[in-house]
Short mmCIF file of C-alpha atoms and ligand atoms in Angstrom, two decimals:
data_model
loop_
_atom_site.label_atom_id
_atom_site.label_comp_id
_atom_site.label_asym_id
_atom_site.label_seq_id
_atom_site.Cartn_x
_atom_site.Cartn_y
_atom_site.Cartn_z
CA UNK A 100 -7.95 -9.44 -32.93
CA UNK A 101 -10.62 -9.55 -35.82
CA UNK A 102 -11.45 -12.82 -35.74
CA UNK A 103 -13.36 -13.01 -32.20
CA UNK A 104 -16.02 -12.10 -31.91
CA UNK A 105 -16.64 -7.85 -30.82
CA UNK A 106 -17.50 -8.86 -27.44
CA UNK A 107 -15.02 -11.32 -26.80
CA UNK A 108 -12.24 -8.08 -28.19
CA UNK A 109 -13.86 -5.70 -26.05
CA UNK A 110 -12.84 -7.91 -23.17
CA UNK A 111 -9.88 -9.13 -24.25
CA UNK A 112 -9.37 -5.30 -24.24
CA UNK A 113 -10.61 -4.13 -21.24
CA UNK A 114 -8.45 -7.00 -19.42
CA UNK A 115 -4.87 -6.16 -21.34
CA UNK A 116 -5.61 -2.38 -19.25
CA UNK A 117 -4.78 -4.47 -16.26
CA UNK A 118 -1.01 -4.17 -14.63
CA UNK A 119 0.59 -7.48 -15.31
CA UNK A 120 -1.79 -8.98 -17.68
CA UNK A 121 -0.19 -9.31 -21.29
CA UNK A 122 -2.62 -9.69 -24.00
CA UNK A 123 -1.91 -13.50 -23.99
CA UNK A 124 -3.50 -13.59 -20.45
CA UNK A 125 -5.73 -11.16 -21.26
CA UNK A 126 -6.70 -13.28 -24.00
CA UNK A 127 -6.90 -17.04 -21.40
CA UNK A 128 -9.11 -15.09 -18.83
CA UNK A 129 -11.57 -13.83 -21.46
CA UNK A 130 -11.98 -17.52 -22.34
CA UNK A 131 -12.07 -18.66 -18.83
CA UNK A 132 -14.37 -16.20 -18.16
CA UNK A 133 -17.36 -16.83 -21.65
CA UNK A 134 -16.77 -20.26 -19.46
CA UNK A 135 -17.91 -19.67 -16.26
CA UNK A 136 -21.70 -20.19 -15.60
CA UNK A 137 -23.71 -16.08 -15.29
CA UNK A 138 -23.60 -16.44 -11.86
CA UNK A 139 -20.67 -16.86 -11.07
CA UNK A 140 -19.35 -13.97 -13.71
CA UNK A 141 -22.68 -11.99 -12.17
CA UNK A 142 -20.70 -12.22 -8.48
CA UNK A 143 -17.21 -11.57 -9.82
CA UNK A 144 -18.42 -8.26 -11.54
CA UNK A 145 -20.64 -7.30 -9.34
CA UNK A 146 -18.05 -7.58 -6.53
CA UNK A 147 -15.78 -5.09 -8.86
CA UNK A 148 -18.00 -2.34 -8.62
CA UNK A 149 -19.18 -3.16 -5.02
CA UNK A 150 -15.48 -3.04 -3.99
CA UNK A 151 -14.80 0.16 -6.01
CA UNK A 152 -17.72 2.22 -4.61
CA UNK A 153 -16.86 1.08 -0.70
CA UNK A 154 -13.64 0.97 -0.58
CA UNK A 155 -11.88 4.34 0.29
CA UNK A 156 -9.61 5.79 2.33
CA UNK A 157 -9.62 5.66 6.57
CA UNK A 158 -8.74 9.09 7.53
CA UNK A 159 -6.39 8.84 10.10
CA UNK A 160 -4.18 6.12 8.29
CA UNK A 161 -5.28 6.17 4.08
CA UNK A 162 -5.37 2.76 4.05
CA UNK A 163 -8.07 1.85 2.09
CA UNK A 164 -10.35 0.67 4.28
CA UNK A 165 -14.88 0.57 4.05
CA UNK A 166 -15.43 2.94 6.98
CA UNK A 167 -14.66 5.59 8.09
CA UNK A 168 -11.65 4.93 10.34
CA UNK A 169 -9.65 1.45 9.12
CA UNK A 170 -9.60 -1.84 11.94
CA UNK A 171 -5.98 -1.27 13.26
CA UNK A 172 -6.89 2.97 13.47
CA UNK A 173 -10.06 2.33 15.32
CA UNK A 174 -8.24 -0.67 17.63
CA UNK A 175 -7.76 0.73 20.93
CA UNK A 176 -5.59 -2.01 22.14
CA UNK A 177 -2.76 -0.96 19.22
CA UNK A 178 -0.09 1.60 20.27
CA UNK A 179 -0.80 4.78 18.61
CA UNK A 180 2.25 6.73 19.44
CA UNK A 181 4.17 4.61 17.28
CA UNK A 182 3.14 5.10 13.18
CA UNK A 183 4.50 3.32 10.66
CA UNK A 184 5.40 4.96 7.27
CA UNK A 185 5.09 2.96 4.13
CA UNK A 186 4.14 3.76 0.81
CA UNK A 187 1.39 0.91 0.07
CA UNK A 188 -1.52 -0.55 1.43
CA UNK A 189 -0.09 -3.79 0.47
CA UNK A 190 3.33 -3.00 2.21
CA UNK A 191 0.83 -2.23 5.41
CA UNK A 192 -0.41 -6.02 5.06
CA UNK A 193 3.01 -7.34 4.74
CA UNK A 194 3.86 -6.26 8.33
CA UNK A 195 0.44 -7.47 9.43
CA UNK A 196 1.27 -10.81 8.56
CA UNK A 197 3.89 -10.66 10.72
CA UNK A 198 1.41 -10.58 13.71
CA UNK A 199 4.23 -8.88 15.50
CA UNK A 200 3.85 -5.36 15.06
CA UNK A 201 0.89 -3.53 17.29
CA UNK A 202 1.98 0.93 16.54
CA UNK A 203 0.08 2.19 13.68
CA UNK A 204 0.94 2.87 9.44
CA UNK A 205 0.36 5.83 8.04
CA UNK A 206 -0.26 5.25 4.06
CA UNK A 207 1.58 7.77 1.75
CA UNK A 208 0.25 5.93 -1.05
CA UNK A 209 4.63 6.40 -3.51
CA UNK A 210 7.36 7.95 -2.87
CA UNK A 211 9.42 11.10 -3.93
CA UNK A 212 10.92 10.83 -7.55
CA UNK A 213 12.61 13.49 -9.36
CA UNK A 214 12.99 11.64 -12.12
CA UNK A 215 9.22 10.81 -12.22
CA UNK A 216 8.12 13.98 -11.42
CA UNK A 217 6.57 12.85 -8.35
CA UNK A 218 6.93 15.84 -5.25
CA UNK A 219 6.38 14.91 -1.45
CA UNK A 220 2.92 17.30 -2.19
CA UNK A 221 1.76 14.12 -4.74
CA UNK A 222 2.08 11.72 -1.41
CA UNK A 223 0.34 11.80 1.53
CA UNK A 224 3.02 13.34 3.60
CA UNK A 225 1.30 16.70 4.60
CA UNK A 226 -1.10 14.23 6.30
CA UNK A 227 1.30 12.52 7.79
CA UNK A 228 2.97 16.03 9.60
CA UNK A 229 -1.03 16.34 10.68
CA UNK A 230 -0.60 13.64 12.91
CA UNK A 231 2.35 14.58 15.12
CA UNK A 232 0.96 16.48 17.21
CA UNK A 233 0.31 15.01 19.98
CA UNK A 234 1.18 11.90 21.81
CA UNK A 235 3.28 10.35 19.00
CA UNK A 236 6.48 9.47 19.91
CA UNK A 237 8.16 7.34 16.82
CA UNK A 238 7.62 7.31 13.30
CA UNK A 239 9.53 4.26 11.74
CA UNK A 240 10.18 5.16 8.16
CA UNK A 241 9.08 1.67 6.36
CA UNK A 242 9.65 3.06 2.61
CA UNK A 243 11.00 0.33 0.12
CA UNK A 244 15.34 0.01 -0.63
CA UNK A 245 14.51 1.98 -3.93
CA UNK A 246 16.12 5.18 -4.79
CA UNK A 247 13.18 6.81 -4.44
CA UNK A 248 12.28 5.17 -1.11
CA UNK A 249 15.48 6.36 0.35
CA UNK A 250 15.08 10.21 -0.92
CA UNK A 251 11.72 9.36 0.51
CA UNK A 252 13.06 8.69 3.92
CA UNK A 253 15.46 10.99 3.98
CA UNK A 254 13.21 14.39 3.35
CA UNK A 255 10.72 12.99 5.81
CA UNK A 256 13.52 12.40 8.76
CA UNK A 257 14.23 16.13 7.66
CA UNK A 258 10.63 17.31 8.39
CA UNK A 259 10.24 15.46 11.57
CA UNK A 260 13.52 15.77 13.62
CA UNK A 261 12.49 19.37 14.02
CA UNK A 262 9.59 17.88 16.11
CA UNK A 263 12.32 16.89 18.59
CA UNK A 264 10.03 12.99 17.54
CA UNK A 265 11.88 9.73 17.15
CA UNK A 266 12.18 9.06 13.71
CA UNK A 267 13.71 5.80 12.79
CA UNK A 268 14.82 3.57 9.25
CA UNK A 269 14.40 0.15 9.05
CA UNK A 270 17.40 -1.66 8.56
CA UNK A 271 18.76 -2.73 6.16
CA UNK A 272 17.78 -6.56 6.17
CA UNK A 273 15.59 -5.19 3.19
CA UNK A 274 17.29 -5.81 -0.14
CA UNK A 275 17.50 -2.97 -1.44
CA UNK A 276 15.41 -2.69 -4.87
CA UNK A 277 13.25 -4.58 -3.01
CA UNK A 278 9.86 -4.40 -2.37
CA UNK A 279 8.36 -4.54 0.78
CA UNK A 280 5.93 -6.80 0.00
CA UNK A 281 7.58 -9.85 -1.42
CA UNK A 282 9.73 -9.86 2.16
CA UNK A 283 9.15 -13.05 3.91
CA UNK A 284 8.22 -12.72 7.45
CA UNK A 285 11.32 -12.66 9.60
CA UNK A 286 13.65 -10.49 7.35
CA UNK A 287 10.64 -7.62 7.98
CA UNK A 288 10.62 -8.22 10.97
CA UNK A 289 14.80 -8.61 11.47
CA UNK A 290 14.56 -5.55 9.51
CA UNK A 291 11.88 -4.01 12.13
CA UNK A 292 14.20 -4.67 15.48
CA UNK A 293 17.18 -3.66 14.10
CA UNK A 294 16.05 -0.49 13.26
CA UNK A 295 18.15 2.90 13.39
CA UNK A 296 17.93 6.13 14.98
CA UNK A 297 17.81 8.46 11.85
ZN1 ZN B 92 -6.55 3.82 9.25
#
């Protein structure tokens, strides 16, 4: 890569560290960035820094948010007795896009994977259990239909069952191995409506 200037090489290298960005895409992005007016690049870099600085985990559901509690947890109109457990904030966004779910969420930030050495303590599971005292009536497990997602669902249902709270699993309308965020809204809704008690 030494046929580029030092700055360009550095920029390409940095961009290529991002997920899904190979060296060719990194080069294309770098050339695009240097062709932009300086103000535009400043705005972009400022947004990156400010977002990283200000975004944090919601104290209740652990989704990414700008304040102590996210807009969903702060909304009194949402049904706080139903908690949908998802792996990532992107999965939460997928269900929010359907506009048909009015409960709240819990974001695990991962799934249990013995193969990758990710155990129950490495995801936000303890925090979920801490939310289960009080008015919670149903926990809907909406982890992905991957081996990790299913393992996590079984583990959570076993943890919650003794509490007497209803535990359900979204239906198999979601294709095996599918990431929730890539699934269309109708399929997501069908999976939610067809959920079964674990
Ligand atoms: Zn929240």
